[in-house]
Short mmCIF file of C-alpha atoms and ligand atoms in Angstrom, two decimals:
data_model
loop_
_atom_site.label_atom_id
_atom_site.label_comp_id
_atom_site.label_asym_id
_atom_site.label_seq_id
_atom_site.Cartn_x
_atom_site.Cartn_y
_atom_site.Cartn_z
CA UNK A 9 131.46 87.20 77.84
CA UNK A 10 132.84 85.19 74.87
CA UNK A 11 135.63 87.85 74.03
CA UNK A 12 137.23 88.02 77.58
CA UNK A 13 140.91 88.26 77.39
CA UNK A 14 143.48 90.62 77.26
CA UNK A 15 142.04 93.96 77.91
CA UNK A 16 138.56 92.94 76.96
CA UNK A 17 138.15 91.46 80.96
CA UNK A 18 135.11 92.06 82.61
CA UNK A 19 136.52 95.04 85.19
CA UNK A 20 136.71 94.52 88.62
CA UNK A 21 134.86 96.30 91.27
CA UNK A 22 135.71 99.61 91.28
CA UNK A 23 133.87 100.79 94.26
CA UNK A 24 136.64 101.82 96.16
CA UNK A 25 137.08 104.76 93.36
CA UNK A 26 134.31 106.20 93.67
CA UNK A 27 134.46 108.64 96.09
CA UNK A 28 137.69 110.29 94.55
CA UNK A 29 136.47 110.54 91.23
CA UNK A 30 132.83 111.48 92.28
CA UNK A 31 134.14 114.62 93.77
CA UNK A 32 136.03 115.10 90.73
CA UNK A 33 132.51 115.65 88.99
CA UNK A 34 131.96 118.76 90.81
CA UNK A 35 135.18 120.36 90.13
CA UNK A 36 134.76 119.61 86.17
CA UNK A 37 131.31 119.03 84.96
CA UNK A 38 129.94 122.25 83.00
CA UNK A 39 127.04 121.50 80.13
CA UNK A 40 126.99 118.16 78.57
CA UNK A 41 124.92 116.22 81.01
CA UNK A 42 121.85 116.69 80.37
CA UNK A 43 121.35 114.77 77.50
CA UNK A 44 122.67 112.16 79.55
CA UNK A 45 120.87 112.75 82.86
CA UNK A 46 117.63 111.96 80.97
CA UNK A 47 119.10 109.05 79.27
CA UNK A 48 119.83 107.93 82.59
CA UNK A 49 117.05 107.75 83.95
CA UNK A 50 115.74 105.14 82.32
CA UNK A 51 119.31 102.87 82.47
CA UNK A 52 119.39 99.97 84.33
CA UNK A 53 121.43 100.12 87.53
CA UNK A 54 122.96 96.66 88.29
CA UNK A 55 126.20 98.81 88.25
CA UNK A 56 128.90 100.27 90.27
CA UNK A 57 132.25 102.29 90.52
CA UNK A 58 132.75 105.81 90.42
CA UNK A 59 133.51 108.36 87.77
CA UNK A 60 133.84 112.27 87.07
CA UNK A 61 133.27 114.07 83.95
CA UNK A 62 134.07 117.20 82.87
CA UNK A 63 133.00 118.44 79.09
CA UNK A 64 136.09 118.73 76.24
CA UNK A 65 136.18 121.71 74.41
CA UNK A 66 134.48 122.23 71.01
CA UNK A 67 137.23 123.58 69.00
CA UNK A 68 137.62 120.61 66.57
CA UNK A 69 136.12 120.91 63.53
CA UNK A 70 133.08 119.15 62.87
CA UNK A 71 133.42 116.98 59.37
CA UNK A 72 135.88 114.81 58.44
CA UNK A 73 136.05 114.59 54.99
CA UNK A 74 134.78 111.89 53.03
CA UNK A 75 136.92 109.65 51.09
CA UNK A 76 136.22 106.11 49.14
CA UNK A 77 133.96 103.43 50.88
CA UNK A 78 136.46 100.51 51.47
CA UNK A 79 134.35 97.60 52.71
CA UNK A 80 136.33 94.72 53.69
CA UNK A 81 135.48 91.36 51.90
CA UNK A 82 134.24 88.26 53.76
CA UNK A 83 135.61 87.29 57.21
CA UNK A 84 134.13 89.86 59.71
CA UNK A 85 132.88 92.58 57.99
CA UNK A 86 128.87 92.71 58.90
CA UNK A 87 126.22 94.16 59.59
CA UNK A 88 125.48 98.16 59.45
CA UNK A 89 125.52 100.69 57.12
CA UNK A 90 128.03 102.01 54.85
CA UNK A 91 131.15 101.63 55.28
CA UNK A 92 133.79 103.17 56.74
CA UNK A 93 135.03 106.58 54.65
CA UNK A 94 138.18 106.77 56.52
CA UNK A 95 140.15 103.97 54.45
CA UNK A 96 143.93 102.44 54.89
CA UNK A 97 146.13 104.93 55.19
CA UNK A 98 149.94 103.51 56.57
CA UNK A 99 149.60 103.33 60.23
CA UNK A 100 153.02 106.06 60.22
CA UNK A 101 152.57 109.26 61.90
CA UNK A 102 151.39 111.92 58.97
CA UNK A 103 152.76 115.26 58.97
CA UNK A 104 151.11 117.55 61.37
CA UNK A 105 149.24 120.47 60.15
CA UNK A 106 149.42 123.87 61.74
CA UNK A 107 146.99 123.94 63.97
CA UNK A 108 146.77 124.25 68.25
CA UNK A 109 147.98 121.22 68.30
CA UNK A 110 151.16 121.42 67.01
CA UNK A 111 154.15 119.72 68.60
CA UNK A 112 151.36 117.65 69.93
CA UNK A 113 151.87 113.62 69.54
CA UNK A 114 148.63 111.52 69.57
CA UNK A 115 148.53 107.80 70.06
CA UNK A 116 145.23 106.04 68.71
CA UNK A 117 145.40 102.57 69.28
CA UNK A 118 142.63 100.73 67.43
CA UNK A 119 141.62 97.70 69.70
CA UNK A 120 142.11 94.00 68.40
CA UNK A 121 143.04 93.48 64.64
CA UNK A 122 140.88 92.08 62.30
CA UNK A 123 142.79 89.16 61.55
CA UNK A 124 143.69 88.53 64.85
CA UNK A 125 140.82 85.34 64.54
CA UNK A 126 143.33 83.81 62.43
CA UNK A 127 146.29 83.93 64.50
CA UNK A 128 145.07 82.50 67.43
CA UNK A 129 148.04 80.79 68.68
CA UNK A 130 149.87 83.56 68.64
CA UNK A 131 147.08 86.24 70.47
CA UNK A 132 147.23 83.63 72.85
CA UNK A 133 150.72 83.72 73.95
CA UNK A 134 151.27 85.11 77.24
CA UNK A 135 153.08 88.53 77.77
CA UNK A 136 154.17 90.28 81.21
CA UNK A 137 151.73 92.98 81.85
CA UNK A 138 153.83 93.48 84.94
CA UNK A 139 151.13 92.43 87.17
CA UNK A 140 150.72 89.29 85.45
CA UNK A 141 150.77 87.68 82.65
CA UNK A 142 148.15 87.25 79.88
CA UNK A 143 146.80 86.60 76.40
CA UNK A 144 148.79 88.80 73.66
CA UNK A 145 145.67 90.11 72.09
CA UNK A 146 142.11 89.20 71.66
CA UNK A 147 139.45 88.75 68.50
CA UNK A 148 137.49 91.15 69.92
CA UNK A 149 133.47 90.98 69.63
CA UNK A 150 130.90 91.77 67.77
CA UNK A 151 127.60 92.66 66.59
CA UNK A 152 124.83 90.02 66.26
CA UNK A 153 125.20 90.78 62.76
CA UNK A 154 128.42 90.32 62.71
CA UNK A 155 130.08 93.73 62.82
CA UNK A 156 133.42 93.50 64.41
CA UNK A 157 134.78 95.20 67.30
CA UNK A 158 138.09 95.11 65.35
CA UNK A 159 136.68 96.82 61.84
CA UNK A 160 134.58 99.61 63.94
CA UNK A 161 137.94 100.72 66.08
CA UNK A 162 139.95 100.73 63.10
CA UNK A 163 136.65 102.94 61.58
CA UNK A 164 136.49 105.63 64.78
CA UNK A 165 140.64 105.83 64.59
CA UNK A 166 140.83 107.26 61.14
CA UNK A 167 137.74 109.27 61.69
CA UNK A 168 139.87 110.53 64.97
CA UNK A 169 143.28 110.80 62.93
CA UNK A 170 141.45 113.09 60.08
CA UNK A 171 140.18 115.24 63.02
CA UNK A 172 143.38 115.28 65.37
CA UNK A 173 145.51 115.65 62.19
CA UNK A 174 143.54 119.20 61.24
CA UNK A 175 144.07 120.36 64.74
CA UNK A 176 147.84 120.15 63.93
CA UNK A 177 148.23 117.11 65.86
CA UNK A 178 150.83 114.43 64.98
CA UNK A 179 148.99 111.02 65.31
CA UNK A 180 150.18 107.09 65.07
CA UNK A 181 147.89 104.37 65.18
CA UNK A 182 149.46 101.14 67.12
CA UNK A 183 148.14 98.83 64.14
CA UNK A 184 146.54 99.76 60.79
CA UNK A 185 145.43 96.63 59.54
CA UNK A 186 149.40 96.53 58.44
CA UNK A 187 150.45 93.49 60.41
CA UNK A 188 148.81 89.62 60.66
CA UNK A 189 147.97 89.89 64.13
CA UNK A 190 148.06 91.97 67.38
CA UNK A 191 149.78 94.50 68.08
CA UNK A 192 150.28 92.36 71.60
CA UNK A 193 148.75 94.42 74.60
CA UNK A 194 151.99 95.30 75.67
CA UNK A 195 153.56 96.48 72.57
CA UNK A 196 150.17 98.02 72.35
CA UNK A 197 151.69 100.39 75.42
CA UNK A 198 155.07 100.69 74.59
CA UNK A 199 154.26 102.03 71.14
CA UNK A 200 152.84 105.11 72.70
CA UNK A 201 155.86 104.96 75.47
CA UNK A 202 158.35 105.13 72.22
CA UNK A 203 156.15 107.87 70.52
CA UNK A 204 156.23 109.84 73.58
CA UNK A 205 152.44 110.85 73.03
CA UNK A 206 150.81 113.30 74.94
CA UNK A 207 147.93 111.51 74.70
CA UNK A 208 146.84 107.86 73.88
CA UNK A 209 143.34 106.50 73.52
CA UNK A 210 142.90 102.91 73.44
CA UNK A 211 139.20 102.75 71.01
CA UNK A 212 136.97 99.36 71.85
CA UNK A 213 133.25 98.33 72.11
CA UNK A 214 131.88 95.78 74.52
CA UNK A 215 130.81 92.51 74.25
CA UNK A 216 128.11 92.66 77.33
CA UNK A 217 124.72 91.41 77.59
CA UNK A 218 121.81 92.54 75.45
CA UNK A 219 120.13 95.67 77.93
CA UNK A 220 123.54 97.15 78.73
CA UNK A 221 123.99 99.96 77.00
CA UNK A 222 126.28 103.02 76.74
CA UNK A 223 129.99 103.82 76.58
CA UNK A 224 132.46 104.18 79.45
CA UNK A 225 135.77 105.23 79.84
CA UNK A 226 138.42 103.19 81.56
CA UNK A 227 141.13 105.03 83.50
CA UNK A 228 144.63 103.71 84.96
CA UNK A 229 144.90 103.00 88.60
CA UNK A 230 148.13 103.46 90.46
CA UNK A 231 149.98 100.35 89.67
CA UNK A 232 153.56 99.41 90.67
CA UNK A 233 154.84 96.33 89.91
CA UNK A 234 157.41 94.30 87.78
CA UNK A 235 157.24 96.05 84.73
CA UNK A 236 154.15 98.81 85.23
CA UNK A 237 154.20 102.07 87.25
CA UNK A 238 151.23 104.44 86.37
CA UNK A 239 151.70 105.72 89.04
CA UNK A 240 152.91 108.89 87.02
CA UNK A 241 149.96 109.32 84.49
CA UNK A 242 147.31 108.35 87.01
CA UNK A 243 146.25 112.27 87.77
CA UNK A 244 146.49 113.32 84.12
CA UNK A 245 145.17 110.22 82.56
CA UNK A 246 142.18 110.86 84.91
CA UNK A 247 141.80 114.41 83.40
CA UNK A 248 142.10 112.81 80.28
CA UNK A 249 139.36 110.49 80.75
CA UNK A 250 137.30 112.61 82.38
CA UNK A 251 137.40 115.16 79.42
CA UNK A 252 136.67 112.58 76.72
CA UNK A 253 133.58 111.15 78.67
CA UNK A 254 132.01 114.84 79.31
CA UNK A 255 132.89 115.47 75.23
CA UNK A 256 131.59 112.18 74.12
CA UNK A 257 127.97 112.80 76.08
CA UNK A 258 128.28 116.06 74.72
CA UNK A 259 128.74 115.33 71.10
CA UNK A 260 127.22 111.72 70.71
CA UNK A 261 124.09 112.91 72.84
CA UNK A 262 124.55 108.80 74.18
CA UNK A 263 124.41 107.80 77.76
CA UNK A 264 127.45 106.96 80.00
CA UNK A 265 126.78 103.03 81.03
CA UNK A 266 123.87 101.52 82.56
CA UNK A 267 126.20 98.46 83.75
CA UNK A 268 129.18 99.59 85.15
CA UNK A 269 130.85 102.81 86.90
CA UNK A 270 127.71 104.13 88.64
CA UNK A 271 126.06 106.27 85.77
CA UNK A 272 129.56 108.40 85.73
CA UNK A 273 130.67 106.56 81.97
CA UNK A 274 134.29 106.08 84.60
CA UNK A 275 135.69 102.62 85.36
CA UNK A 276 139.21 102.41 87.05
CA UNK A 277 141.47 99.02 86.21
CA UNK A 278 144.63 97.73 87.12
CA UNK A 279 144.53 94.25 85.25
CA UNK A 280 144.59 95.90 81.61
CA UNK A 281 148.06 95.93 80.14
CA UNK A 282 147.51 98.30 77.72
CA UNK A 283 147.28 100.58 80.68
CA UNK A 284 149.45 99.14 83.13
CA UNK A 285 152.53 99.31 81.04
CA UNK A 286 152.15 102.76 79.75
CA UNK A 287 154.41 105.69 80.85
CA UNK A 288 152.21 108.66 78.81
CA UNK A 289 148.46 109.73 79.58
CA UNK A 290 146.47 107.22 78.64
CA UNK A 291 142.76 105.58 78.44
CA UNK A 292 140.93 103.07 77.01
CA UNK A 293 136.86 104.07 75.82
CA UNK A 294 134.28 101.13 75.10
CA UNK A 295 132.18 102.98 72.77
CA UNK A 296 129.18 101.00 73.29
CA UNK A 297 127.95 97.48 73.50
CA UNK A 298 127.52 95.50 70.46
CA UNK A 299 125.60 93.03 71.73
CA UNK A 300 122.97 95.05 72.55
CA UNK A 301 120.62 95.77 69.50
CA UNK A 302 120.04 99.28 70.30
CA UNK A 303 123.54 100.11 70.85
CA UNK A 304 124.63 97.96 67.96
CA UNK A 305 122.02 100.20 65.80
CA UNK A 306 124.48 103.28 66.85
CA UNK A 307 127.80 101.17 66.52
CA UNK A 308 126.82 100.24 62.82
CA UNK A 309 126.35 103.65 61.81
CA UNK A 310 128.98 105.67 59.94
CA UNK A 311 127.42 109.17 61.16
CA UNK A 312 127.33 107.70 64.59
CA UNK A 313 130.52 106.67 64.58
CA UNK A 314 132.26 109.81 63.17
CA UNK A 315 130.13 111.38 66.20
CA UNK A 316 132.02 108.95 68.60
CA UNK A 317 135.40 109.76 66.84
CA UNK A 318 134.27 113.75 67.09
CA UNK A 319 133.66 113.36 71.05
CA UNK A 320 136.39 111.58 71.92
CA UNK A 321 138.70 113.72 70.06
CA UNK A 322 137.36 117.01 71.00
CA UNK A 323 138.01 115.41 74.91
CA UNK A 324 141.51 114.90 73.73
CA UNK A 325 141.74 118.54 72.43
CA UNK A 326 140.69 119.74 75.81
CA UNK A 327 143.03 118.29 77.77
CA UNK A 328 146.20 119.17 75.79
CA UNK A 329 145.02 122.46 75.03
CA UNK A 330 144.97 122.73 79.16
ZN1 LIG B 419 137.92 95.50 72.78
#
């Protein structure tokens, strides 16, 4: 992959989780898979690793409203349809509504930035991840057409935001498109550390090879060195995880992975900073992969996308409504 780098690795074998998590699966999954099971089916299978699922609850509301198109001139803006309606509101938490989710605090980090492609020497500075060191940030990827990773996280996180903030949810984003580069993967962490968020969500796509398809989520494993100890958020950043992927099936109607974590949409890492450094419940999802022209067909879309931001929000909903 072109876009390997901080957080944006290809994952390492996460056989050893499968059992674990597999048995998960029977203690959470409900509705929701059917869609998937189907899907399936037909999925290529050069994968592995382990997963659960269980399905979020669907007490979010369904629309977020729209507001101005914004599209973004020149540099990576691409392919796809219209553009995001979710435009550039400050990055500072808004005032929560009333809602179930009050008192709640929700971190959305938006993966990459969209200038980060101009700041290349400093994405590529190192940072302690505690159980390494590695790039600050990455560009990200994109579509064939040129859709970036970068614009379509920043898209999903204010279609999340709208959603989260009418569930009475207080919610940050780690970076909205208010700084030249970065967040750095490890500020990226300690943002949602500082916040003290009950929740954080780390939104990508993947840059894999045309014929993989499908989303997965990305969970913490039990790290504990230098500077990271998950060891704390590993059980409920599993739940969380675990929630978001049964909601995301559920409301997307898309298929958990072909190409990695066994048909489960489940992937445990310990080399992602993001992750390693975080003291709160938290998970990264990979929405899709652009470089596959079916997915990227999905990832362009605006109604597909406010889907995505609907699933993964009504997972989050679940698990801090308990
Ligand atoms: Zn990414």
């Amino acid at each position: 992959m072109s876009y390997t780098g901080p957080d944006f690795d290809p994952p390492p074998n996460p056989r050893s989780r499968r059992r674990p998590l597999t048995v998960a699966v029977a203690a959470l999954v409900c509705g929701g898979l059917l869609g998937w099971g189907v899907y399936a089916a037909t999925g290529g299978t050069d994968d592995d690793g382990a997963g659960a699922r269980a399905e979020g609850s669907p007490s979010a509301p369904s629309r977020t409203p729209s507001q101005p198109a914004s599209p973004s001139a020149g540099d990576t803006e691409g392919g796809g349809d219209e553009e995001s309606p979710a435009s550039r509101a400050p990055s500072a938490s808004a005032p929560a509504a009333a809602g179930p989710l009050k008192g709640k605090v929700v971190v959305i980090d938006p993966g990459h930035n969209p200038a980060n492609f101009r700041h290349t020497a400093e994405i590529n500075r190192q940072v302690d991840v505690g159980t390494h060191r590695k790039e600050c940030d990455t560009t990200g990827t994109s579509t064939d057409d040129g859709y970036a990773e970068a614009e379509f996280t920043l898209d999903v996180a204010h279609r999340m935001r709208a959603i989260l903030q009418k569930q009475g949810a207080t919610v940050k984003l780690t970076q909205d498109r208010d700084r030249p580069y970065g967040p750095c993967v490890d500020e990226r962490a300690r943002i949602g550390n500082a916040a003290k968020a009950d929740a954080v969500v780390s939104i990508h796509a993947d840059g894999s090879g045309a014929g993989n398809r499908g989303f997965h989520v990305i969970l913490p494993g039990s790290v504990h060195e230098g500077e990271a100890d998950t060891r704390a958020i590993v059980g409920p950043s599993s739940e969380l995880g675990a929630r978001i992927a049964g909601s995301f099936v559920r409301v997307t109607g898309t298929a958990p992975s072909n190409y990695i974590g066994g048909g489960t949409g489940l992937v445990t890492r310990k080399d992602l900073g993001g992750l390693n450094l975080s003291t709160v419940p938290k998970v990264f999802i990979e929405c899709g992969n652009m470089r596959d022209g079916k997915d990227a067909a999905l990832l362009t879309s605006a109604a597909w996308r406010q889907k995505a931001a609907q699933g993964v929000s009504e997972g989050i909903v679940s698990f801090l409504r308990g």
